Amino acid sequence: MKLLLTSGGVTNPSIRGSLEAMLGKPIDECDALCIPTAQYGHPWVGPGERAWQFISGNSENPMVDLGWRSVGVLELAALPSIDAEQWVPVVRDADVLLVAGGDVLYLAHWMRESGLVDLLPTLVDTVWVGFSAGSMVLTPEVGEEFIQWRPASGRTDTLGLVDFSICPHLALDGQSGNSLAEAEEWATGISCPAYVIDDQTAIAVVDDVVEVVSEGRWMLMGS
């Protein structure tokens, strides 16, 4: 897949330009599926109003509201109860998957349980756009600081589709988000290279080439 791993969504022209380059055609000619699953597992997010805001394109994280030709909903927690023939073709037909933030282990759990994680390697032309947990889920590890929900199995690993970790929502001291000091402390517990990014930054991965796209602040730790 082509990956656009953001902290806060498609928040500026540089990130949008990277998305359009990955798609290879205008946004208004593309069909999207939004995945709200991570929101339900996070105690600060959902279920409730914020899940509706994301799905309807009324959230503070620009993704669903970018002007897609069509937008559908793919709820991963529902997929194990229906036949793969009902949902796999829908995923294959989508140009882009828009993956909400929330609880990263909850998202990883349902990606495994639903079978979506097994489908991803075959989606060579599909773009994955994540924000926050929707980006972190593809990394090898997230650190204890980002764990709220745990599966019954107790496993805390994420999917490892990329070889770096992400600390999102870097913010100036006193502002909402993660301070530089908190990010530096987090990075000491991460065993792979780790990007610390603010909400004006994304990490683009195409054909294993990694590029930081930013109109804000970011840093690479442990490289």
PDB file of C-alpha atoms in Angstrom:
ATOM      1  CA  MET A   1       0.000   0.000   0.000  1.00  0.00           C
ATOM      2  CA  LYS A   2       0.848   3.659  -0.182  1.00  0.00           C
ATOM      3  CA  LEU A   3       0.807   5.136   3.308  1.00  0.00           C
ATOM      4  CA  LEU A   4       0.147   8.669   4.506  1.00  0.00           C
ATOM      5  CA  LEU A   5       0.612   8.601   8.260  1.00  0.00           C
ATOM      6  CA  THR A   6      -0.567  11.815   9.854  1.00  0.00           C
ATOM      7  CA  SER A   7      -0.927  13.145  13.373  1.00  0.00           C
ATOM      8  CA  GLY A   8      -4.084  15.164  12.816  1.00  0.00           C
ATOM      9  CA  GLY A   9      -5.354  14.469   9.317  1.00  0.00           C
ATOM     10  CA  VAL A  10      -4.855  16.298   6.029  1.00  0.00           C
ATOM     11  CA  THR A  11      -4.299  19.626   7.729  1.00  0.00           C
ATOM     12  CA  ASN A  12      -2.340  21.686   5.190  1.00  0.00           C
ATOM     13  CA  PRO A  13      -1.590  22.017   1.448  1.00  0.00           C
ATOM     14  CA  SER A  14       1.674  20.053   1.671  1.00  0.00           C
ATOM     15  CA  ILE A  15      -0.002  16.992   3.146  1.00  0.00           C
ATOM     16  CA  ARG A  16      -2.878  17.277   0.682  1.00  0.00           C
ATOM     17  CA  GLY A  17      -0.395  17.500  -2.188  1.00  0.00           C
ATOM     18  CA  SER A  18       1.321  14.327  -1.005  1.00  0.00           C
ATOM     19  CA  LEU A  19      -2.064  12.579  -0.846  1.00  0.00           C
ATOM     20  CA  GLU A  20      -2.988  13.676  -4.363  1.00  0.00           C
ATOM     21  CA  ALA A  21       0.374  12.442  -5.672  1.00  0.00           C
ATOM     22  CA  MET A  22      -0.242   9.027  -4.112  1.00  0.00           C
ATOM     23  CA  LEU A  23      -3.753   8.811  -5.555  1.00  0.00           C
ATOM     24  CA  GLY A  24      -2.560   9.704  -9.045  1.00  0.00           C
ATOM     25  CA  LYS A  25      -5.837  11.425  -9.863  1.00  0.00           C
ATOM     26  CA  PRO A  26      -8.010  14.195  -8.422  1.00  0.00           C
ATOM     27  CA  ILE A  27      -9.673  13.597  -5.068  1.00  0.00           C
ATOM     28  CA  ASP A  28     -13.109  14.170  -6.600  1.00  0.00           C
ATOM     29  CA  GLU A  29     -12.510  11.147  -8.844  1.00  0.00           C
ATOM     30  CA  CYS A  30     -11.665   8.845  -5.932  1.00  0.00           C
ATOM     31  CA  ASP A  31     -13.812   6.581  -3.759  1.00  0.00           C
ATOM     32  CA  ALA A  32     -13.022   6.443  -0.045  1.00  0.00           C
ATOM     33  CA  LEU A  33     -13.841   4.153   2.855  1.00  0.00           C
ATOM     34  CA  CYS A  34     -13.608   5.561   6.356  1.00  0.00           C
ATOM     35  CA  ILE A  35     -12.727   3.306   9.282  1.00  0.00           C
ATOM     36  CA  PRO A  36     -13.923   4.700  12.634  1.00  0.00           C
ATOM     37  CA  THR A  37     -13.134   1.577  14.686  1.00  0.00           C
ATOM     38  CA  ALA A  38     -10.303   2.978  16.833  1.00  0.00           C
ATOM     39  CA  GLN A  39     -12.601   5.648  18.241  1.00  0.00           C
ATOM     40  CA  TYR A  40     -14.857   3.166  20.020  1.00  0.00           C
ATOM     41  CA  GLY A  41     -12.031   1.764  22.121  1.00  0.00           C
ATOM     42  CA  HIS A  42     -10.660   5.029  23.507  1.00  0.00           C
ATOM     43  CA  PRO A  43     -12.134   6.356  26.765  1.00  0.00           C
ATOM     44  CA  TRP A  44     -11.807   9.993  25.655  1.00  0.00           C
ATOM     45  CA  VAL A  45     -13.241   9.571  22.174  1.00  0.00           C
ATOM     46  CA  GLY A  46     -16.117   7.198  21.674  1.00  0.00           C
ATOM     47  CA  PRO A  47     -18.584   5.753  21.111  1.00  0.00           C
ATOM     48  CA  GLY A  48     -20.909   8.676  20.580  1.00  0.00           C
ATOM     49  CA  GLU A  49     -20.699  12.102  19.046  1.00  0.00           C
ATOM     50  CA  ARG A  50     -17.073  12.030  17.914  1.00  0.00           C
ATOM     51  CA  ALA A  51     -17.530   8.838  15.909  1.00  0.00           C
ATOM     52  CA  TRP A  52     -20.423  10.506  14.076  1.00  0.00           C
ATOM     53  CA  GLN A  53     -18.316  13.627  13.532  1.00  0.00           C
ATOM     54  CA  PHE A  54     -15.574  11.607  11.861  1.00  0.00           C
ATOM     55  CA  ILE A  55     -17.901   9.564   9.670  1.00  0.00           C
ATOM     56  CA  SER A  56     -19.907  12.612   8.601  1.00  0.00           C
ATOM     57  CA  GLY A  57     -16.851  14.763   7.870  1.00  0.00           C
ATOM     58  CA  ASN A  58     -17.589  17.171  10.709  1.00  0.00           C
ATOM     59  CA  SER A  59     -14.553  16.432  12.864  1.00  0.00           C
ATOM     60  CA  GLU A  60     -11.521  18.640  13.440  1.00  0.00           C
ATOM     61  CA  ASN A  61      -9.384  16.164  11.485  1.00  0.00           C
ATOM     62  CA  PRO A  62      -9.743  16.814   7.738  1.00  0.00           C
ATOM     63  CA  MET A  63     -10.074  13.456   5.985  1.00  0.00           C
ATOM     64  CA  VAL A  64     -13.646  12.527   5.124  1.00  0.00           C
ATOM     65  CA  ASP A  65     -14.508  16.075   4.075  1.00  0.00           C
ATOM     66  CA  LEU A  66     -11.848  16.535   1.361  1.00  0.00           C
ATOM     67  CA  GLY A  67     -14.254  16.235  -1.581  1.00  0.00           C
ATOM     68  CA  TRP A  68     -14.201  12.517  -2.420  1.00  0.00           C
ATOM     69  CA  ARG A  69     -16.448  11.185  -5.181  1.00  0.00           C
ATOM     70  CA  SER A  70     -17.955   8.822  -2.617  1.00  0.00           C
ATOM     71  CA  VAL A  71     -17.375   7.897   1.016  1.00  0.00           C
ATOM     72  CA  GLY A  72     -18.421   4.643   2.667  1.00  0.00           C
ATOM     73  CA  VAL A  73     -18.007   3.260   6.176  1.00  0.00           C
ATOM     74  CA  LEU A  74     -16.043   0.128   7.030  1.00  0.00           C
ATOM     75  CA  GLU A  75     -16.613  -0.873  10.657  1.00  0.00           C
ATOM     76  CA  LEU A  76     -14.034  -3.552  11.416  1.00  0.00           C
ATOM     77  CA  ALA A  77     -15.771  -4.875  14.534  1.00  0.00           C
ATOM     78  CA  ALA A  78     -18.758  -5.871  12.376  1.00  0.00           C
ATOM     79  CA  LEU A  79     -16.787  -7.761   9.750  1.00  0.00           C
ATOM     80  CA  PRO A  80     -16.264 -11.094  11.581  1.00  0.00           C
ATOM     81  CA  SER A  81     -20.048 -11.538  11.662  1.00  0.00           C
ATOM     82  CA  ILE A  82     -20.528 -11.253   7.892  1.00  0.00           C
ATOM     83  CA  ASP A  83     -19.149 -13.152   4.913  1.00  0.00           C
ATOM     84  CA  ALA A  84     -15.898 -11.899   3.398  1.00  0.00           C
ATOM     85  CA  GLU A  85     -17.644 -11.790   0.021  1.00  0.00           C
ATOM     86  CA  GLN A  86     -19.748  -8.912   1.334  1.00  0.00           C
ATOM     87  CA  TRP A  87     -16.914  -6.610   2.331  1.00  0.00           C
ATOM     88  CA  VAL A  88     -13.665  -7.622   0.621  1.00  0.00           C
ATOM     89  CA  PRO A  89     -14.796  -6.381  -2.841  1.00  0.00           C
ATOM     90  CA  VAL A  90     -15.813  -3.056  -1.270  1.00  0.00           C
ATOM     91  CA  VAL A  91     -12.302  -2.633   0.130  1.00  0.00           C
ATOM     92  CA  ARG A  92     -10.674  -3.634  -3.145  1.00  0.00           C
ATOM     93  CA  ASP A  93     -12.763  -1.096  -5.056  1.00  0.00           C
ATOM     94  CA  ALA A  94     -11.791   1.805  -2.786  1.00  0.00           C
ATOM     95  CA  ASP A  95      -9.029   4.189  -3.799  1.00  0.00           C
ATOM     96  CA  VAL A  96      -8.289   5.206  -0.224  1.00  0.00           C
ATOM     97  CA  LEU A  97      -8.869   4.041   3.349  1.00  0.00           C
ATOM     98  CA  LEU A  98      -9.342   6.870   5.869  1.00  0.00           C
ATOM     99  CA  VAL A  99      -8.494   5.526   9.309  1.00  0.00           C
ATOM    100  CA  ALA A 100      -9.560   7.426  12.412  1.00  0.00           C
ATOM    101  CA  GLY A 101      -7.594   7.904  15.589  1.00  0.00           C
ATOM    102  CA  GLY A 102      -8.590   6.563  18.985  1.00  0.00           C
ATOM    103  CA  ASP A 103      -7.223   3.484  20.716  1.00  0.00           C
ATOM    104  CA  VAL A 104      -4.378   1.907  18.792  1.00  0.00           C
ATOM    105  CA  LEU A 105      -4.522  -1.587  20.337  1.00  0.00           C
ATOM    106  CA  TYR A 106      -8.282  -1.738  19.853  1.00  0.00           C
ATOM    107  CA  LEU A 107      -7.753  -0.911  16.182  1.00  0.00           C
ATOM    108  CA  ALA A 108      -4.949  -3.477  15.834  1.00  0.00           C
ATOM    109  CA  HIS A 109      -7.139  -6.122  17.468  1.00  0.00           C
ATOM    110  CA  TRP A 110     -10.032  -5.607  15.064  1.00  0.00           C
ATOM    111  CA  MET A 111      -7.755  -5.366  12.051  1.00  0.00           C
ATOM    112  CA  ARG A 112      -6.546  -8.859  12.948  1.00  0.00           C
ATOM    113  CA  GLU A 113      -9.939 -10.260  13.909  1.00  0.00           C
ATOM    114  CA  SER A 114     -11.652  -8.910  10.798  1.00  0.00           C
ATOM    115  CA  GLY A 115      -9.011 -10.191   8.400  1.00  0.00           C
ATOM    116  CA  LEU A 116      -8.236  -6.719   7.054  1.00  0.00           C
ATOM    117  CA  VAL A 117      -4.584  -7.033   8.057  1.00  0.00           C
ATOM    118  CA  ASP A 118      -4.258 -10.106   5.820  1.00  0.00           C
ATOM    119  CA  LEU A 119      -5.820  -8.246   2.911  1.00  0.00           C
ATOM    120  CA  LEU A 120      -3.530  -5.201   3.099  1.00  0.00           C
ATOM    121  CA  PRO A 121      -0.530  -6.689   1.226  1.00  0.00           C
ATOM    122  CA  THR A 122      -2.739  -7.229  -1.826  1.00  0.00           C
ATOM    123  CA  LEU A 123      -3.948  -3.600  -1.968  1.00  0.00           C
ATOM    124  CA  VAL A 124      -0.983  -2.334  -3.945  1.00  0.00           C
ATOM    125  CA  ASP A 125      -2.767   0.687  -5.455  1.00  0.00           C
ATOM    126  CA  THR A 126      -4.764   1.675  -2.364  1.00  0.00           C
ATOM    127  CA  VAL A 127      -3.763   4.638  -0.208  1.00  0.00           C
ATOM    128  CA  TRP A 128      -3.935   4.315   3.581  1.00  0.00           C
ATOM    129  CA  VAL A 129      -4.470   7.655   5.303  1.00  0.00           C
ATOM    130  CA  GLY A 130      -4.293   7.434   9.070  1.00  0.00           C
ATOM    131  CA  PHE A 131      -4.382   9.981  11.798  1.00  0.00           C
ATOM    132  CA  SER A 132      -2.988   9.381  15.284  1.00  0.00           C
ATOM    133  CA  ALA A 133      -3.853   5.749  16.172  1.00  0.00           C
ATOM    134  CA  GLY A 134      -4.756   5.167  12.521  1.00  0.00           C
ATOM    135  CA  SER A 135      -1.104   5.849  11.735  1.00  0.00           C
ATOM    136  CA  MET A 136       0.480   4.292  14.825  1.00  0.00           C
ATOM    137  CA  VAL A 137      -1.237   0.943  14.253  1.00  0.00           C
ATOM    138  CA  LEU A 138       1.070   0.238  11.286  1.00  0.00           C
ATOM    139  CA  THR A 139       4.231   0.655  13.393  1.00  0.00           C
ATOM    140  CA  PRO A 140       6.022  -2.115  15.351  1.00  0.00           C
ATOM    141  CA  GLU A 141       5.389  -0.683  18.836  1.00  0.00           C
ATOM    142  CA  VAL A 142       3.652   2.263  20.470  1.00  0.00           C
ATOM    143  CA  GLY A 143       4.940   2.317  24.042  1.00  0.00           C
ATOM    144  CA  GLU A 144       3.045   2.058  27.322  1.00  0.00           C
ATOM    145  CA  GLU A 145       2.158   5.756  27.244  1.00  0.00           C
ATOM    146  CA  PHE A 146      -0.300   5.151  24.385  1.00  0.00           C
ATOM    147  CA  ILE A 147      -1.985   2.032  25.744  1.00  0.00           C
ATOM    148  CA  GLN A 148      -5.457   2.397  27.275  1.00  0.00           C
ATOM    149  CA  TRP A 149      -7.293  -0.753  26.146  1.00  0.00           C
ATOM    150  CA  ARG A 150      -5.788  -4.233  26.125  1.00  0.00           C
ATOM    151  CA  PRO A 151      -7.100  -7.335  24.346  1.00  0.00           C
ATOM    152  CA  ALA A 152      -7.856 -10.480  26.350  1.00  0.00           C
ATOM    153  CA  SER A 153      -4.705 -12.010  24.875  1.00  0.00           C
ATOM    154  CA  GLY A 154      -2.628  -9.333  26.562  1.00  0.00           C
ATOM    155  CA  ARG A 155      -0.601  -8.644  23.427  1.00  0.00           C
ATOM    156  CA  THR A 156       0.634  -5.074  23.023  1.00  0.00           C
ATOM    157  CA  ASP A 157       2.390  -5.277  19.661  1.00  0.00           C
ATOM    158  CA  THR A 158       1.031  -3.415  16.686  1.00  0.00           C
ATOM    159  CA  LEU A 159       1.224  -4.480  13.043  1.00  0.00           C
ATOM    160  CA  GLY A 160       4.794  -3.620  12.027  1.00  0.00           C
ATOM    161  CA  LEU A 161       4.070  -2.731   8.415  1.00  0.00           C
ATOM    162  CA  VAL A 162       6.693   0.016   8.729  1.00  0.00           C
ATOM    163  CA  ASP A 163       9.973  -0.127  10.646  1.00  0.00           C
ATOM    164  CA  PHE A 164       9.568   3.019  12.740  1.00  0.00           C
ATOM    165  CA  SER A 165       7.308   4.217  15.534  1.00  0.00           C
ATOM    166  CA  ILE A 166       5.307   7.447  15.768  1.00  0.00           C
ATOM    167  CA  CYS A 167       4.549   9.821  18.619  1.00  0.00           C
ATOM    168  CA  PRO A 168       1.767  12.116  17.331  1.00  0.00           C
ATOM    169  CA  HIS A 169       0.396  15.449  18.542  1.00  0.00           C
ATOM    170  CA  LEU A 170       3.683  17.158  19.417  1.00  0.00           C
ATOM    171  CA  ALA A 171       2.711  20.470  21.002  1.00  0.00           C
ATOM    172  CA  LEU A 172       4.371  23.426  22.625  1.00  0.00           C
ATOM    173  CA  ASP A 173       4.533  23.245  26.405  1.00  0.00           C
ATOM    174  CA  GLY A 174       1.197  24.184  27.901  1.00  0.00           C
ATOM    175  CA  GLN A 175      -0.784  23.359  24.768  1.00  0.00           C
ATOM    176  CA  SER A 176      -2.970  20.310  24.237  1.00  0.00           C
ATOM    177  CA  GLY A 177      -0.914  17.378  23.023  1.00  0.00           C
ATOM    178  CA  ASN A 178       2.415  15.793  23.863  1.00  0.00           C
ATOM    179  CA  SER A 179       5.246  18.045  25.003  1.00  0.00           C
ATOM    180  CA  LEU A 180       8.791  17.586  23.730  1.00  0.00           C
ATOM    181  CA  ALA A 181       9.840  16.344  27.163  1.00  0.00           C
ATOM    182  CA  GLU A 182       7.069  13.733  27.123  1.00  0.00           C
ATOM    183  CA  ALA A 183       8.036  12.671  23.604  1.00  0.00           C
ATOM    184  CA  GLU A 184      11.690  12.320  24.571  1.00  0.00           C
ATOM    185  CA  GLU A 185      10.745  10.185  27.579  1.00  0.00           C
ATOM    186  CA  TRP A 186       8.490   8.044  25.360  1.00  0.00           C
ATOM    187  CA  ALA A 187      11.302   7.514  22.850  1.00  0.00           C
ATOM    188  CA  THR A 188      13.586   5.993  25.509  1.00  0.00           C
ATOM    189  CA  GLY A 189      11.254   2.995  25.665  1.00  0.00           C
ATOM    190  CA  ILE A 190      11.034   2.465  21.898  1.00  0.00           C
ATOM    191  CA  SER A 191      13.469   0.012  20.309  1.00  0.00           C
ATOM    192  CA  CYS A 192      13.233   1.285  16.721  1.00  0.00           C
ATOM    193  CA  PRO A 193      13.644   4.702  15.097  1.00  0.00           C
ATOM    194  CA  ALA A 194      10.828   6.982  16.219  1.00  0.00           C
ATOM    195  CA  TYR A 195       9.268  10.016  14.568  1.00  0.00           C
ATOM    196  CA  VAL A 196       7.775  12.703  16.792  1.00  0.00           C
ATOM    197  CA  ILE A 197       5.339  14.769  14.724  1.00  0.00           C
ATOM    198  CA  ASP A 198       2.863  17.576  15.245  1.00  0.00           C
ATOM    199  CA  ASP A 199      -0.553  17.931  13.644  1.00  0.00           C
ATOM    200  CA  GLN A 200       0.912  19.780  10.644  1.00  0.00           C
ATOM    201  CA  THR A 201       3.164  16.844   9.762  1.00  0.00           C
ATOM    202  CA  ALA A 202       2.758  13.508   7.999  1.00  0.00           C
ATOM    203  CA  ILE A 203       5.024  10.632   7.033  1.00  0.00           C
ATOM    204  CA  ALA A 204       4.595   9.389   3.473  1.00  0.00           C
ATOM    205  CA  VAL A 205       5.691   5.855   2.574  1.00  0.00           C
ATOM    206  CA  VAL A 206       5.680   4.750  -1.071  1.00  0.00           C
ATOM    207  CA  ASP A 207       7.638   1.712  -2.284  1.00  0.00           C
ATOM    208  CA  ASP A 208       9.463   1.636   1.080  1.00  0.00           C
ATOM    209  CA  VAL A 209      10.699   5.205   0.569  1.00  0.00           C
ATOM    210  CA  VAL A 210       9.946   7.321   3.634  1.00  0.00           C
ATOM    211  CA  GLU A 211       9.426  11.084   3.344  1.00  0.00           C
ATOM    212  CA  VAL A 212       8.427  13.574   6.004  1.00  0.00           C
ATOM    213  CA  VAL A 213       5.855  16.092   4.763  1.00  0.00           C
ATOM    214  CA  SER A 214       5.550  19.016   7.127  1.00  0.00           C
ATOM    215  CA  GLU A 215       4.510  22.594   7.617  1.00  0.00           C
ATOM    216  CA  GLY A 216       5.123  22.239  11.349  1.00  0.00           C
ATOM    217  CA  ARG A 217       7.511  20.561  13.786  1.00  0.00           C
ATOM    218  CA  TRP A 218       8.942  17.070  13.786  1.00  0.00           C
ATOM    219  CA  MET A 219      12.043  15.128  14.742  1.00  0.00           C
ATOM    220  CA  LEU A 220      13.525  11.668  14.347  1.00  0.00           C
ATOM    221  CA  MET A 221      14.788   9.975  17.481  1.00  0.00           C
ATOM    222  CA  GLY A 222      16.835   6.816  17.918  1.00  0.00           C
ATOM    223  CA  SER A 223      17.900   6.556  14.288  1.00  0.00           C
TER     224      SER A 223
END
